[in-house]
Amino acid sequence: MRFYDPDGTEYGIPTYPKRLAPDGLAAPVRPMTPGRWRAVHAMMRARRTCPDCQVTFNHVIPTSLGCCPGCADSPVALAA
Ligand SMILES: [Zn+2]
């Protein structure tokens, strides 16, 4: 089989046909496109934005609270 040389005896380093490469070696096949980065950033920003006060933080909103600590501490202010 062409290029099948897992021991590196023929080419000096282990070489594989792409579909037979061990996990990890052939992982980064799909490059991140600007569109995919936009989706990732939008998702990250959503996770950092409080659904109650709409403030975007530098850290993600605790999923256990469902809102920022400020809103979690003052639910009365929201009701007002
Ligand atoms: Zn909040």
mmCIF file with all atom_site columns, C-alpha atoms and ligand atoms in Angstrom:
data_model
loop_
_atom_site.group_PDB
_atom_site.id
_atom_site.type_symbol
_atom_site.label_atom_id
_atom_site.label_alt_id
_atom_site.label_comp_id
_atom_site.label_asym_id
_atom_site.label_entity_id
_atom_site.label_seq_id
_atom_site.pdbx_PDB_ins_code
_atom_site.Cartn_x
_atom_site.Cartn_y
_atom_site.Cartn_z
_atom_site.occupancy
_atom_site.B_iso_or_equiv
_atom_site.pdbx_formal_charge
_atom_site.auth_seq_id
_atom_site.auth_comp_id
_atom_site.auth_asym_id
_atom_site.auth_atom_id
_atom_site.pdbx_PDB_model_num
ATOM   1  C  CA . MET A 1 1  ? 0.000   0.000  0.000  1.00 0.00 ? 1  MET A CA 1
ATOM   2  C  CA . ARG A 1 2  ? 1.386   3.396  -0.941 1.00 0.00 ? 2  ARG A CA 1
ATOM   3  C  CA . PHE A 1 3  ? 2.449   5.643  1.930  1.00 0.00 ? 3  PHE A CA 1
ATOM   4  C  CA . TYR A 1 4  ? 1.513   3.067  4.525  1.00 0.00 ? 4  TYR A CA 1
ATOM   5  C  CA . ASP A 1 5  ? 4.607   3.102  6.690  1.00 0.00 ? 5  ASP A CA 1
ATOM   6  C  CA . PRO A 1 6  ? 3.605   3.195  10.389 1.00 0.00 ? 6  PRO A CA 1
ATOM   7  C  CA . ASP A 1 7  ? 7.069   2.230  11.524 1.00 0.00 ? 7  ASP A CA 1
ATOM   8  C  CA . GLY A 1 8  ? 8.819   4.822  9.431  1.00 0.00 ? 8  GLY A CA 1
ATOM   9  C  CA . THR A 1 9  ? 11.094  2.237  7.877  1.00 0.00 ? 9  THR A CA 1
ATOM   10 C  CA . GLU A 1 10 ? 10.670  3.556  4.372  1.00 0.00 ? 10 GLU A CA 1
ATOM   11 C  CA . TYR A 1 11 ? 10.206  7.295  4.821  1.00 0.00 ? 11 TYR A CA 1
ATOM   12 C  CA . GLY A 1 12 ? 12.092  7.891  8.059  1.00 0.00 ? 12 GLY A CA 1
ATOM   13 C  CA . ILE A 1 13 ? 8.971   9.019  9.915  1.00 0.00 ? 13 ILE A CA 1
ATOM   14 C  CA . PRO A 1 14 ? 5.678   7.199  10.360 1.00 0.00 ? 14 PRO A CA 1
ATOM   15 C  CA . THR A 1 15 ? 3.386   7.997  7.458  1.00 0.00 ? 15 THR A CA 1
ATOM   16 C  CA . TYR A 1 16 ? -0.199  6.972  6.932  1.00 0.00 ? 16 TYR A CA 1
ATOM   17 C  CA . PRO A 1 17 ? -2.861  7.301  4.308  1.00 0.00 ? 17 PRO A CA 1
ATOM   18 C  CA . LYS A 1 18 ? -5.075  10.117 5.620  1.00 0.00 ? 18 LYS A CA 1
ATOM   19 C  CA . ARG A 1 19 ? -8.063  7.973  6.547  1.00 0.00 ? 19 ARG A CA 1
ATOM   20 C  CA . LEU A 1 20 ? -5.894  5.537  8.459  1.00 0.00 ? 20 LEU A CA 1
ATOM   21 C  CA . ALA A 1 21 ? -4.022  8.115  10.541 1.00 0.00 ? 21 ALA A CA 1
ATOM   22 C  CA . PRO A 1 22 ? -4.305  7.657  14.307 1.00 0.00 ? 22 PRO A CA 1
ATOM   23 C  CA . ASP A 1 23 ? -6.670  9.990  16.115 1.00 0.00 ? 23 ASP A CA 1
ATOM   24 C  CA . GLY A 1 24 ? -5.125  13.376 16.702 1.00 0.00 ? 24 GLY A CA 1
ATOM   25 C  CA . LEU A 1 25 ? -2.658  13.374 13.860 1.00 0.00 ? 25 LEU A CA 1
ATOM   26 C  CA . ALA A 1 26 ? -5.293  14.098 11.228 1.00 0.00 ? 26 ALA A CA 1
ATOM   27 C  CA . ALA A 1 27 ? -7.703  16.012 13.464 1.00 0.00 ? 27 ALA A CA 1
ATOM   28 C  CA . PRO A 1 28 ? -7.406  19.652 12.282 1.00 0.00 ? 28 PRO A CA 1
ATOM   29 C  CA . VAL A 1 29 ? -8.817  18.952 8.854  1.00 0.00 ? 29 VAL A CA 1
ATOM   30 C  CA . ARG A 1 30 ? -11.507 21.634 8.784  1.00 0.00 ? 30 ARG A CA 1
ATOM   31 C  CA . PRO A 1 31 ? -10.149 25.200 9.152  1.00 0.00 ? 31 PRO A CA 1
ATOM   32 C  CA . MET A 1 32 ? -12.192 27.742 11.049 1.00 0.00 ? 32 MET A CA 1
ATOM   33 C  CA . THR A 1 33 ? -13.904 30.076 8.602  1.00 0.00 ? 33 THR A CA 1
ATOM   34 C  CA . PRO A 1 34 ? -14.889 33.670 9.503  1.00 0.00 ? 34 PRO A CA 1
ATOM   35 C  CA . GLY A 1 35 ? -18.496 32.522 9.612  1.00 0.00 ? 35 GLY A CA 1
ATOM   36 C  CA . ARG A 1 36 ? -17.706 29.796 12.091 1.00 0.00 ? 36 ARG A CA 1
ATOM   37 C  CA . TRP A 1 37 ? -15.713 32.211 14.254 1.00 0.00 ? 37 TRP A CA 1
ATOM   38 C  CA . ARG A 1 38 ? -18.663 34.595 14.240 1.00 0.00 ? 38 ARG A CA 1
ATOM   39 C  CA . ALA A 1 39 ? -20.904 31.798 15.439 1.00 0.00 ? 39 ALA A CA 1
ATOM   40 C  CA . VAL A 1 40 ? -18.444 30.878 18.174 1.00 0.00 ? 40 VAL A CA 1
ATOM   41 C  CA . HIS A 1 41 ? -18.042 34.466 19.323 1.00 0.00 ? 41 HIS A CA 1
ATOM   42 C  CA . ALA A 1 42 ? -21.781 35.045 19.305 1.00 0.00 ? 42 ALA A CA 1
ATOM   43 C  CA . MET A 1 43 ? -22.250 31.945 21.401 1.00 0.00 ? 43 MET A CA 1
ATOM   44 C  CA . MET A 1 44 ? -19.559 32.994 23.848 1.00 0.00 ? 44 MET A CA 1
ATOM   45 C  CA . ARG A 1 45 ? -20.982 36.498 24.118 1.00 0.00 ? 45 ARG A CA 1
ATOM   46 C  CA . ALA A 1 46 ? -24.445 35.091 24.790 1.00 0.00 ? 46 ALA A CA 1
ATOM   47 C  CA . ARG A 1 47 ? -23.018 33.028 27.610 1.00 0.00 ? 47 ARG A CA 1
ATOM   48 C  CA . ARG A 1 48 ? -21.471 36.167 29.115 1.00 0.00 ? 48 ARG A CA 1
ATOM   49 C  CA . THR A 1 49 ? -24.614 38.293 28.828 1.00 0.00 ? 49 THR A CA 1
ATOM   50 C  CA . CYS A 1 50 ? -27.068 38.398 31.712 1.00 0.00 ? 50 CYS A CA 1
ATOM   51 C  CA . PRO A 1 51 ? -30.569 37.649 30.428 1.00 0.00 ? 51 PRO A CA 1
ATOM   52 C  CA . ASP A 1 52 ? -32.054 39.905 33.113 1.00 0.00 ? 52 ASP A CA 1
ATOM   53 C  CA . CYS A 1 53 ? -29.978 43.099 32.989 1.00 0.00 ? 53 CYS A CA 1
ATOM   54 C  CA . GLN A 1 54 ? -28.414 42.492 29.534 1.00 0.00 ? 54 GLN A CA 1
ATOM   55 C  CA . VAL A 1 55 ? -24.974 43.343 30.892 1.00 0.00 ? 55 VAL A CA 1
ATOM   56 C  CA . THR A 1 56 ? -22.119 41.553 29.127 1.00 0.00 ? 56 THR A CA 1
ATOM   57 C  CA . PHE A 1 57 ? -19.470 40.379 31.564 1.00 0.00 ? 57 PHE A CA 1
ATOM   58 C  CA . ASN A 1 58 ? -15.884 39.281 31.102 1.00 0.00 ? 58 ASN A CA 1
ATOM   59 C  CA . HIS A 1 59 ? -16.824 35.884 32.462 1.00 0.00 ? 59 HIS A CA 1
ATOM   60 C  CA . VAL A 1 60 ? -19.645 33.510 31.672 1.00 0.00 ? 60 VAL A CA 1
ATOM   61 C  CA . ILE A 1 61 ? -22.906 33.754 33.581 1.00 0.00 ? 61 ILE A CA 1
ATOM   62 C  CA . PRO A 1 62 ? -23.097 30.974 36.187 1.00 0.00 ? 62 PRO A CA 1
ATOM   63 C  CA . THR A 1 63 ? -25.539 28.442 34.789 1.00 0.00 ? 63 THR A CA 1
ATOM   64 C  CA . SER A 1 64 ? -26.572 27.609 38.340 1.00 0.00 ? 64 SER A CA 1
ATOM   65 C  CA . LEU A 1 65 ? -27.857 31.168 38.763 1.00 0.00 ? 65 LEU A CA 1
ATOM   66 C  CA . GLY A 1 66 ? -29.207 31.717 35.268 1.00 0.00 ? 66 GLY A CA 1
ATOM   67 C  CA . CYS A 1 67 ? -28.296 35.395 35.605 1.00 0.00 ? 67 CYS A CA 1
ATOM   68 C  CA . CYS A 1 68 ? -25.444 37.534 36.852 1.00 0.00 ? 68 CYS A CA 1
ATOM   69 C  CA . PRO A 1 69 ? -24.662 37.492 40.607 1.00 0.00 ? 69 PRO A CA 1
ATOM   70 C  CA . GLY A 1 70 ? -25.987 41.040 40.868 1.00 0.00 ? 70 GLY A CA 1
ATOM   71 C  CA . CYS A 1 71 ? -29.421 40.038 39.593 1.00 0.00 ? 71 CYS A CA 1
ATOM   72 C  CA . ALA A 1 72 ? -29.349 36.854 41.649 1.00 0.00 ? 72 ALA A CA 1
ATOM   73 C  CA . ASP A 1 73 ? -28.697 38.924 44.759 1.00 0.00 ? 73 ASP A CA 1
ATOM   74 C  CA . SER A 1 74 ? -31.423 41.464 44.111 1.00 0.00 ? 74 SER A CA 1
ATOM   75 C  CA . PRO A 1 75 ? -34.495 39.732 42.679 1.00 0.00 ? 75 PRO A CA 1
ATOM   76 C  CA . VAL A 1 76 ? -36.662 42.391 44.314 1.00 0.00 ? 76 VAL A CA 1
ATOM   77 C  CA . ALA A 1 77 ? -35.244 45.087 42.054 1.00 0.00 ? 77 ALA A CA 1
ATOM   78 C  CA . LEU A 1 78 ? -36.369 43.097 39.023 1.00 0.00 ? 78 LEU A CA 1
ATOM   79 C  CA . ALA A 1 79 ? -39.915 42.798 40.302 1.00 0.00 ? 79 ALA A CA 1
ATOM   80 C  CA . ALA A 1 80 ? -40.157 46.501 40.842 1.00 0.00 ? 80 ALA A CA 1
HETATM 81 ZN ZN . ZN  B 2 .  ? -27.887 40.708 35.613 1.00 0.00 ? 1  ZN  B ZN 1
#
